[in-house]
PDB file of C-alpha atoms in Angstrom:
ATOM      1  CA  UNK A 133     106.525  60.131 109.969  1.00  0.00           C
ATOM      2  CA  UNK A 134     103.999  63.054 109.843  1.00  0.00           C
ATOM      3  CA  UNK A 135     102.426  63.936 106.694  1.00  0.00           C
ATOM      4  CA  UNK A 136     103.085  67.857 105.827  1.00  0.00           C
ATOM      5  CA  UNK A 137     100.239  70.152 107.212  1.00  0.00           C
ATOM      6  CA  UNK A 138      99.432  71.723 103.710  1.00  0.00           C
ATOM      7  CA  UNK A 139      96.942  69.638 101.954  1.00  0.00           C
ATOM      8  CA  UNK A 140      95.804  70.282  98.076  1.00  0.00           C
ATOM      9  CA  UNK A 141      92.437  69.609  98.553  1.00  0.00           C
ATOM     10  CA  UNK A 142      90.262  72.257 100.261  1.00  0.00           C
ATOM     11  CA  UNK A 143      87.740  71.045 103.008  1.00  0.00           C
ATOM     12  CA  UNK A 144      84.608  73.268 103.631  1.00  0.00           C
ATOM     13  CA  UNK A 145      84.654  74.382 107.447  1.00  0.00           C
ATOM     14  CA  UNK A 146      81.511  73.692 109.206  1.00  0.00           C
ATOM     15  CA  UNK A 147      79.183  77.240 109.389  1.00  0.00           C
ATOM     16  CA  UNK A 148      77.443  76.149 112.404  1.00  0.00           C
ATOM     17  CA  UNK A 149      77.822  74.303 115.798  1.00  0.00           C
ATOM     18  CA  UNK A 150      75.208  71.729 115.008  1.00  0.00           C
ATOM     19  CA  UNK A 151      76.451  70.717 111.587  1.00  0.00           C
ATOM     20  CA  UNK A 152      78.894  68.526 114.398  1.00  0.00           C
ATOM     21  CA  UNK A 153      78.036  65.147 115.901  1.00  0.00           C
ATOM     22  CA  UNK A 154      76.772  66.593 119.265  1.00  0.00           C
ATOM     23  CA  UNK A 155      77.705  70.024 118.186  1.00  0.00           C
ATOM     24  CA  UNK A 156      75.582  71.579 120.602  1.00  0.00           C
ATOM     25  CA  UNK A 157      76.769  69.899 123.622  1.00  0.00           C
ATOM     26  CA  UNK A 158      80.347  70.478 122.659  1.00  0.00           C
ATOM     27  CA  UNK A 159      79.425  74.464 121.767  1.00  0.00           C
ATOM     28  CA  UNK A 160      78.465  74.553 125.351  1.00  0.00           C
ATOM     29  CA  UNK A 161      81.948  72.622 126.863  1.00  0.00           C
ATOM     30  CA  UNK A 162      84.024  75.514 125.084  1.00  0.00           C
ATOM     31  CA  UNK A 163      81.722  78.190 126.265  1.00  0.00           C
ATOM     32  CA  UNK A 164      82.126  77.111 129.718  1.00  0.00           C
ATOM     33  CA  UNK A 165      86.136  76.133 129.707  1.00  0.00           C
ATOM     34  CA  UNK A 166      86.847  79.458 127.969  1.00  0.00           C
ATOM     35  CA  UNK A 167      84.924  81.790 129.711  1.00  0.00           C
ATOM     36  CA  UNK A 168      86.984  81.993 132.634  1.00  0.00           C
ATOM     37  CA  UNK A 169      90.367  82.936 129.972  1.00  0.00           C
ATOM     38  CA  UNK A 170      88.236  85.714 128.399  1.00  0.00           C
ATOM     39  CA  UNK A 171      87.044  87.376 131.587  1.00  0.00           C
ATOM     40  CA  UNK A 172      90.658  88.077 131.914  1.00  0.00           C
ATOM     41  CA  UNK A 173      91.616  89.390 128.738  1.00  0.00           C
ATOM     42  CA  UNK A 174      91.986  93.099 128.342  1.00  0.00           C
ATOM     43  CA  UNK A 175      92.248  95.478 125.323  1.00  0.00           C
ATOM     44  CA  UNK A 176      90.286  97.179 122.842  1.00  0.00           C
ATOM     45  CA  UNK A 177      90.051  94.665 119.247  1.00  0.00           C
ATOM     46  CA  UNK A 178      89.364  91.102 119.836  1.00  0.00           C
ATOM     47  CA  UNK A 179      88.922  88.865 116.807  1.00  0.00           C
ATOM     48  CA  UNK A 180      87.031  85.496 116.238  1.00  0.00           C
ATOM     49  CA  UNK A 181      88.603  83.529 113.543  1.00  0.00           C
ATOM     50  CA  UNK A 182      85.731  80.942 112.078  1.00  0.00           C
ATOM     51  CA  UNK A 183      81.662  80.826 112.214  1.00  0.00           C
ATOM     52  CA  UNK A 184      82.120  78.359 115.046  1.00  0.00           C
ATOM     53  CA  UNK A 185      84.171  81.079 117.480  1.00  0.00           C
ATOM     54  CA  UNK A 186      81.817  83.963 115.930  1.00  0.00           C
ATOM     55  CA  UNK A 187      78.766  81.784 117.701  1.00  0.00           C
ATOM     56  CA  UNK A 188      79.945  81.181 121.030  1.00  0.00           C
ATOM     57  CA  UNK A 189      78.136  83.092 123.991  1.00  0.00           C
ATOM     58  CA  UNK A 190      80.616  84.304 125.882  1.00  0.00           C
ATOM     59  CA  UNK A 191      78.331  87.306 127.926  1.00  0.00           C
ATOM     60  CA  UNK A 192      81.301  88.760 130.801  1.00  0.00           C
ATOM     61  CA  UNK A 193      83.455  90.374 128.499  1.00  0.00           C
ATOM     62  CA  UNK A 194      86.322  92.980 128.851  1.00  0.00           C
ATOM     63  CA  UNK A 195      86.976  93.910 125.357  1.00  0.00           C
ATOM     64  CA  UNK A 196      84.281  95.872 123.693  1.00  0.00           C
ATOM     65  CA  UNK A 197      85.328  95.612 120.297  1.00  0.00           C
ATOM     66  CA  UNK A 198      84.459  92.266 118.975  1.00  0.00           C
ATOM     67  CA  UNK A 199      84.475  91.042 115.389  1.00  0.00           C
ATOM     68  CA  UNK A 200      84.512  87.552 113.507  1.00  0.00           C
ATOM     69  CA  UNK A 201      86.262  87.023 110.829  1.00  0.00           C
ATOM     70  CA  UNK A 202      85.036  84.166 108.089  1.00  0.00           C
ATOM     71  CA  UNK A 203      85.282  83.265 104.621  1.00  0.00           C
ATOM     72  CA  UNK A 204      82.040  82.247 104.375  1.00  0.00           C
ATOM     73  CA  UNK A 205      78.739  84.329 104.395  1.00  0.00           C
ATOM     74  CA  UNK A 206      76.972  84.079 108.324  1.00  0.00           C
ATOM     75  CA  UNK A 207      75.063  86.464 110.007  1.00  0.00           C
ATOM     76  CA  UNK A 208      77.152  86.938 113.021  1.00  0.00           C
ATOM     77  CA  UNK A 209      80.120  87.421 111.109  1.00  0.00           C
ATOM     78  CA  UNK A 210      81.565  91.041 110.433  1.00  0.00           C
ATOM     79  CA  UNK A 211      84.425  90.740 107.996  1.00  0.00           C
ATOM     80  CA  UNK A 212      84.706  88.203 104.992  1.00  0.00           C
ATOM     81  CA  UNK A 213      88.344  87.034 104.472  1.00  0.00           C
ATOM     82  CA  UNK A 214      90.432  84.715 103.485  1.00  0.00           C
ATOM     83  CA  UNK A 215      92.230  83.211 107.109  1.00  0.00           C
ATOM     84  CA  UNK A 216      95.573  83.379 105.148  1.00  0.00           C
ATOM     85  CA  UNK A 217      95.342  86.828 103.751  1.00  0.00           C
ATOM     86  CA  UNK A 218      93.906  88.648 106.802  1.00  0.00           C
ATOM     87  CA  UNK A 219      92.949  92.753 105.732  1.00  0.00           C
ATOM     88  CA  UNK A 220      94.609  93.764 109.269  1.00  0.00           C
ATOM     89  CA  UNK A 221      97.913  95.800 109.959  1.00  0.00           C
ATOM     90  CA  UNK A 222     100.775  94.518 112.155  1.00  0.00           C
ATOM     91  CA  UNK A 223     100.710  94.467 115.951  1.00  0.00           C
ATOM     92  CA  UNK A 224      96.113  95.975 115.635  1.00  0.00           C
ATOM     93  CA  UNK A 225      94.389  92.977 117.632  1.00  0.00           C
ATOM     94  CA  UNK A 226      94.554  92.040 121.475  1.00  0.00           C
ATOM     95  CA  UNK A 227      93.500  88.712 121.350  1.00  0.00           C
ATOM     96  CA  UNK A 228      92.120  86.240 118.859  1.00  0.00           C
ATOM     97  CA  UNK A 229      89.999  82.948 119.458  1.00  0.00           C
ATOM     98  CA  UNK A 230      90.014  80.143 117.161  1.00  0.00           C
ATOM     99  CA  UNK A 231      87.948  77.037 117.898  1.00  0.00           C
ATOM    100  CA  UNK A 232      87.483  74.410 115.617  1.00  0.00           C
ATOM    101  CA  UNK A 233      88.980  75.897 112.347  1.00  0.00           C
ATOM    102  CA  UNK A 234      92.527  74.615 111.623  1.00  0.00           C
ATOM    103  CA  UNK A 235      91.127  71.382 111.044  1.00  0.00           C
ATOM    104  CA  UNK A 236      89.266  72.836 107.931  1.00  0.00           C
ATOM    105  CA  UNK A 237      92.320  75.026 106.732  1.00  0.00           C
ATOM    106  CA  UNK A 238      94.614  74.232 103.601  1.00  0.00           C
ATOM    107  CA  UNK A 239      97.618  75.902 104.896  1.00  0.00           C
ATOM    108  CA  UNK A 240      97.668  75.846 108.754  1.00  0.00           C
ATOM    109  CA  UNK A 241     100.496  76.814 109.202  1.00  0.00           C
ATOM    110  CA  UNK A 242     100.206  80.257 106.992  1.00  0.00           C
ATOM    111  CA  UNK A 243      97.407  81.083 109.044  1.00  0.00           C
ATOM    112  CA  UNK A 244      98.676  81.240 112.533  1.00  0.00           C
ATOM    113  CA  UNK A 245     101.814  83.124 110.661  1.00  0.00           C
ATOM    114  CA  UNK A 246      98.372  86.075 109.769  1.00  0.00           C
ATOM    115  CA  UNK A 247      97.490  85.388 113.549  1.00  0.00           C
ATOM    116  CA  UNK A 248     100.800  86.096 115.068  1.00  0.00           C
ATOM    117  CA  UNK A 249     101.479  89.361 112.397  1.00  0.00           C
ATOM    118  CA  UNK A 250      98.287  90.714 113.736  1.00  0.00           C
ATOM    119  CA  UNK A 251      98.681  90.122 117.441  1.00  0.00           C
ATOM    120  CA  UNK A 252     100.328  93.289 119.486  1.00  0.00           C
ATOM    121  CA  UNK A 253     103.197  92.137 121.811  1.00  0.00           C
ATOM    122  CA  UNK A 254     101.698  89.722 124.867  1.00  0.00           C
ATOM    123  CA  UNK A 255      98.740  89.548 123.080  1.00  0.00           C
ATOM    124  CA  UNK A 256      96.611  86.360 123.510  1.00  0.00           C
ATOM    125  CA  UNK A 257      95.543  83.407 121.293  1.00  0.00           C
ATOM    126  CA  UNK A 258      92.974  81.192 122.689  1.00  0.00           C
ATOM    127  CA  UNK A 259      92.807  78.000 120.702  1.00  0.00           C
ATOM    128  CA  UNK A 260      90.217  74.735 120.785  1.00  0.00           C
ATOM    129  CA  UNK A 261      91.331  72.057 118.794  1.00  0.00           C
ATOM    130  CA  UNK A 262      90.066  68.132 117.954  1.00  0.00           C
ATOM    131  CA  UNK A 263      92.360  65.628 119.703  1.00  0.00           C
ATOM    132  CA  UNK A 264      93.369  63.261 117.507  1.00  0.00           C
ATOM    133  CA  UNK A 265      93.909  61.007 120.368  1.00  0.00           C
ATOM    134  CA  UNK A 266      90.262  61.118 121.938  1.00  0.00           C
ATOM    135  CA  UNK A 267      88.113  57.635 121.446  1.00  0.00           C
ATOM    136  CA  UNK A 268      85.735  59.785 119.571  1.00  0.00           C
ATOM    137  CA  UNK A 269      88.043  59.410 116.116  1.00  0.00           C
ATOM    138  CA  UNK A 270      86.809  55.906 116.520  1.00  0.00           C
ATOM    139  CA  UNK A 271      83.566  57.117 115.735  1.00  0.00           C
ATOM    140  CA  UNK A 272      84.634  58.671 112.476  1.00  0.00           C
ATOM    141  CA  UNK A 273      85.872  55.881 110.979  1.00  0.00           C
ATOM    142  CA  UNK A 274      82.153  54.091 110.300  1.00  0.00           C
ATOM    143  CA  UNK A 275      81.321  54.358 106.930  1.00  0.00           C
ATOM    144  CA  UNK A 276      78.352  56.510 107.290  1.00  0.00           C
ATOM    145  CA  UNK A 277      80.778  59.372 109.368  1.00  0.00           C
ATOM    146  CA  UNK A 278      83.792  59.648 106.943  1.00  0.00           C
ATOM    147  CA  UNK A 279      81.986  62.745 105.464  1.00  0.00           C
ATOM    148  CA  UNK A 280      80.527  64.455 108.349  1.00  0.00           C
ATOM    149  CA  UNK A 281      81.489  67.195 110.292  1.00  0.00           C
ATOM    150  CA  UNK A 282      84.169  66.660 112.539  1.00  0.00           C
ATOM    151  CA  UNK A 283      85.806  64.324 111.386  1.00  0.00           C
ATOM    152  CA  UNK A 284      86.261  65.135 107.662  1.00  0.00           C
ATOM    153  CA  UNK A 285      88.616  67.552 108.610  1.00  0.00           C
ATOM    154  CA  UNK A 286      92.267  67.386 109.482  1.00  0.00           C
ATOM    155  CA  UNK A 287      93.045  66.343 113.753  1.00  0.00           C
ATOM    156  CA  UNK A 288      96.398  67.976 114.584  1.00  0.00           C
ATOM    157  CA  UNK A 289      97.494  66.958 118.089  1.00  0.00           C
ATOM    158  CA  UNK A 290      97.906  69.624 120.823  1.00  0.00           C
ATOM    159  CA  UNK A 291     101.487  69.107 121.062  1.00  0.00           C
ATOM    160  CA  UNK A 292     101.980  69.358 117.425  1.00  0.00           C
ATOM    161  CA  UNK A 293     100.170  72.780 117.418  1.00  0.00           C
ATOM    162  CA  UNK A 294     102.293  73.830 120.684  1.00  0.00           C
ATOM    163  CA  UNK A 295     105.264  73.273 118.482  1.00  0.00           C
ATOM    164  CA  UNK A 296     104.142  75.863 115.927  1.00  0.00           C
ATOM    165  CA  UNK A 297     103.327  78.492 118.223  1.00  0.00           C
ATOM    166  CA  UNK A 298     106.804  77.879 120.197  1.00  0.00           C
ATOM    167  CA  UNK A 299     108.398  78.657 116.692  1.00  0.00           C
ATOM    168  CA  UNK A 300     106.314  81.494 115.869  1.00  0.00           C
ATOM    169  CA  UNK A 301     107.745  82.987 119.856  1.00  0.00           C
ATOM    170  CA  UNK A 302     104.022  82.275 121.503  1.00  0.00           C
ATOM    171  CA  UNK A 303     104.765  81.913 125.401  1.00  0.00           C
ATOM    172  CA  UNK A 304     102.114  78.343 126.247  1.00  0.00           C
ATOM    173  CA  UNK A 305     100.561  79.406 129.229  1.00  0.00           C
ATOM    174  CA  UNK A 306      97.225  76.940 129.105  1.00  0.00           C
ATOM    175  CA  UNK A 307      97.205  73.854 127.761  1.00  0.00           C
ATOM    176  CA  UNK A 308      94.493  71.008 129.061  1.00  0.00           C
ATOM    177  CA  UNK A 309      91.883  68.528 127.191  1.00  0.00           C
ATOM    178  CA  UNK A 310      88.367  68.771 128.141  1.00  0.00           C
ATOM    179  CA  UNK A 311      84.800  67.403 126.947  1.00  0.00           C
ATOM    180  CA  UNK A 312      85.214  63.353 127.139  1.00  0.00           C
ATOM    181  CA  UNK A 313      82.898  62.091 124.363  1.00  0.00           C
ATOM    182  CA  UNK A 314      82.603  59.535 121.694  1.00  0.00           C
ATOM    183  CA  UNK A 315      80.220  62.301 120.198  1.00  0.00           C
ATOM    184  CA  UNK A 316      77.579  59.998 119.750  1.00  0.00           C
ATOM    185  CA  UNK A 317      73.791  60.223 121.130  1.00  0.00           C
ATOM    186  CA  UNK A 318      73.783  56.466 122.118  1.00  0.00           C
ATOM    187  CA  UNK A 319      75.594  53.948 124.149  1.00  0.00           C
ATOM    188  CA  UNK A 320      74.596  56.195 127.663  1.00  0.00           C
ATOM    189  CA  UNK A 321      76.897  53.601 129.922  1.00  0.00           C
ATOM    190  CA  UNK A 322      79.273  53.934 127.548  1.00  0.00           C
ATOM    191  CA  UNK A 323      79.770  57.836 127.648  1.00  0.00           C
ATOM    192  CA  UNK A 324      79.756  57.462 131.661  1.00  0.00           C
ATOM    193  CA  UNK A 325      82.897  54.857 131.155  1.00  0.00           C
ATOM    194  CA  UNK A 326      84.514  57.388 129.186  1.00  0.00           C
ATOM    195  CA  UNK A 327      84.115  60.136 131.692  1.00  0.00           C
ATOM    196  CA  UNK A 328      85.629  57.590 134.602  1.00  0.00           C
ATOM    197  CA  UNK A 329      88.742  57.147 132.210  1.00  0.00           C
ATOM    198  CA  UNK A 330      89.061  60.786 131.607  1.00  0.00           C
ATOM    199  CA  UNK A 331      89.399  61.441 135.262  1.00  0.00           C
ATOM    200  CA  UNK A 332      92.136  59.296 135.493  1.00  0.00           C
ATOM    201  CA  UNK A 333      93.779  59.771 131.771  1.00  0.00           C
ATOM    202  CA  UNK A 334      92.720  63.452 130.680  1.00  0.00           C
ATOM    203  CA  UNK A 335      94.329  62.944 127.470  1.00  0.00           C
ATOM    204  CA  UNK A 336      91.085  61.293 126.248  1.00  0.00           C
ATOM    205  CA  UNK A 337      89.032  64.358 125.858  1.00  0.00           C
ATOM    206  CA  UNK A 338      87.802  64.864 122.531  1.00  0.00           C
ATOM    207  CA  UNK A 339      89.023  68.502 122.663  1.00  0.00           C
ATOM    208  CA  UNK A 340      91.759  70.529 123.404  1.00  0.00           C
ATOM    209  CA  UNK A 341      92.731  74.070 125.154  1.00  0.00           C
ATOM    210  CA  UNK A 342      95.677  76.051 124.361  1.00  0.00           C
ATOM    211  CA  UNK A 343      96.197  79.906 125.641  1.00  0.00           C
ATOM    212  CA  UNK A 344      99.491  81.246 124.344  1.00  0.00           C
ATOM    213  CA  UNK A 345     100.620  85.038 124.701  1.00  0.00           C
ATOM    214  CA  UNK A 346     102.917  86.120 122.024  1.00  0.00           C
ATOM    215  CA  UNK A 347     106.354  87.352 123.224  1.00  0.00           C
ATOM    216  CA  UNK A 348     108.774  89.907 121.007  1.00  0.00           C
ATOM    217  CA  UNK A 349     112.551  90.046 122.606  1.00  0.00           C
ATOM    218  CA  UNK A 350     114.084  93.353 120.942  1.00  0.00           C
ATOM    219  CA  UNK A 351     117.636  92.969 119.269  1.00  0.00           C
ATOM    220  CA  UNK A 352     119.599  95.777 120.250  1.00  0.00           C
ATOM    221  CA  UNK A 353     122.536  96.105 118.451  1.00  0.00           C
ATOM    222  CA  UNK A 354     125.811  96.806 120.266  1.00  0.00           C
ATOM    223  CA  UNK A 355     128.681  98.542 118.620  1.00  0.00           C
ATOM    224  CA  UNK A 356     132.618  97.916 119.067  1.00  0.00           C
ATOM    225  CA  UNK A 357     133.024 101.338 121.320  1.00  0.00           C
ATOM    226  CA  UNK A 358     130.163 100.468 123.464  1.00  0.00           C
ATOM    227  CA  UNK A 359     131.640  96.743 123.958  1.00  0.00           C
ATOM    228  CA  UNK A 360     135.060  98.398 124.630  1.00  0.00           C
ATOM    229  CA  UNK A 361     133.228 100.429 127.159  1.00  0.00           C
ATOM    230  CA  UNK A 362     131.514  97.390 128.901  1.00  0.00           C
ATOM    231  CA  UNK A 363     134.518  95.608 128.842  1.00  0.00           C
ATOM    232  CA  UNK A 364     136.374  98.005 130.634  1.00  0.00           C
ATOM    233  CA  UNK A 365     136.719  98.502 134.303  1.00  0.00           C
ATOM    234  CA  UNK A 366     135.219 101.227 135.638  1.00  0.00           C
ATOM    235  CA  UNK A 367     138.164 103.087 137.832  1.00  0.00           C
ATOM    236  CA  UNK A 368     137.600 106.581 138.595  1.00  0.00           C
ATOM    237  CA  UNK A 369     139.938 108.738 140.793  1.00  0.00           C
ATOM    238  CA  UNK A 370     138.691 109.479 144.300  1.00  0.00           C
ATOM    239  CA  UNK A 371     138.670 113.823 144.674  1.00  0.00           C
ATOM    240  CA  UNK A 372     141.778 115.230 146.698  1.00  0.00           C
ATOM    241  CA  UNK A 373     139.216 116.432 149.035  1.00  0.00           C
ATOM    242  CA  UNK A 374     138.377 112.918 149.952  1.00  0.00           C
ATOM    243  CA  UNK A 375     141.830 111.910 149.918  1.00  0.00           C
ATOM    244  CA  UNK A 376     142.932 111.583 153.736  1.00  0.00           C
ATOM    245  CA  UNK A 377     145.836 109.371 154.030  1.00  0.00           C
ATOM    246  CA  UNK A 378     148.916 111.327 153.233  1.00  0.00           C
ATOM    247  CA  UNK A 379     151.888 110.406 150.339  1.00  0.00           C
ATOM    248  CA  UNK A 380     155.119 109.677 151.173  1.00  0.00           C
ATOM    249  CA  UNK A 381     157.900 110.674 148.886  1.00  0.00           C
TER     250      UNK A 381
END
């Protein structure tokens, strides 16, 4: 059974990439899966949700207008705000990239509800999460790792995260692991067995990549006359000009 996403107690989300066990390494597996999704993305207000997203590089850009948004004080963040009460109007971003957050968040759920207000129609949401799956939670669980950064916060698996954004009318258009790790510095032949099984079994990465575009169907409503009208056949009377054959009485 899975426990409920909300969670009383608060966790602190990380401020910088290496706060995380091989932080800097990872940092540079999302710049280079990502970058390739952003060059694509067109608009004119982006938003980074987290310190993490407001740090990545990401040079070849479309949209001019980029901002992070973060609760916490950082210097390459524009906007302080709480991810569940964002200070934007309905349908006023493009796209929005989240990496590494939702882990860290009380009330995930509430915050890709702010995500999906503030998204126009087909706008995107790129997404890097933890896999709960990846050997690299193994890693977490020695005593001296229960309290660092990544795995004190919460691992939800991709295709519990796919589920939310299906209900919330996202359209999954990406969705692939990447960066095999146990996000360690040692055990070197180790790592280079866990890239061999991730060649074979990608669900082993230690993260994950989801691209959604958000999709609005309009409800138009249809009265009884116009029903009526569909309903009926639509005879119409040829012209006597174009009437050639002649009547017999």
């Amino acid at each position: 059974m899975l426990k409920p996403a909300f969670r009383e107690k608060q966790v602190k989300a990380p401020k910088h990439w290496h706060q995380i066990a091989c932080g800097e390494w990872l940092k540079h597996q999302v710049e280079t899966r990502i970058e390739g999704y952003c060059e694509r993305l067109y608009g004119y207000h982006f938003a980074r949700v987290g310190a993490l997203s407001a740090e990545l590089n990401l040079p070849n850009f479309a949209i001019s207008h980029q901002f992070a948004v973060a609760e916490h004080h950082h210097a390459q963040v524009q906007v302080h705000a709480l991810s569940t009460q964002w200070p934007f109007a309905e349908a006023s971003l493009d796209a929005i990239l989240m990496a590494g957050q939702l882990e860290f968040e009380q009330d995930p759920h509430q915050v890709l509800r702010e995500l999906s207000h503030s998204l126009i129609a087909d706008g995107k949401l790129i997404y890097v999460g933890f896999n709960p799956y990846s050997p690299s939670i193994l890693t977490g669980a020695w005593p001296a790792n229960l309290n660092c950064y990544p795995w004190s916060g919460r691992y939800f698996s991709k295709a519990r995260v796919l589920d939310w954004l299906t209900l919330l009318n996202f359209e999954i258009t990406v969705e692939e692991y990447f960066a095999p790790t146990l996000l360690t510095r040692k055990w070197g032949l180790l790592q280079k067995g866990i890239e061999s099984v991730y060649k074979r079994v990608p669900q082993c990465g230690s993260l994950y990549l989801v691209v959604a575009k958000k999709r609005e169907f309009p409800l138009t409503l249809v009265t009884g006359r116009q029903k009526q009208r569909q309903l009926r056949p639509n005879l119409q009377a040829a012209p006597l000009a174009n009437q050639t054959r002649t009547k017999e009485y």
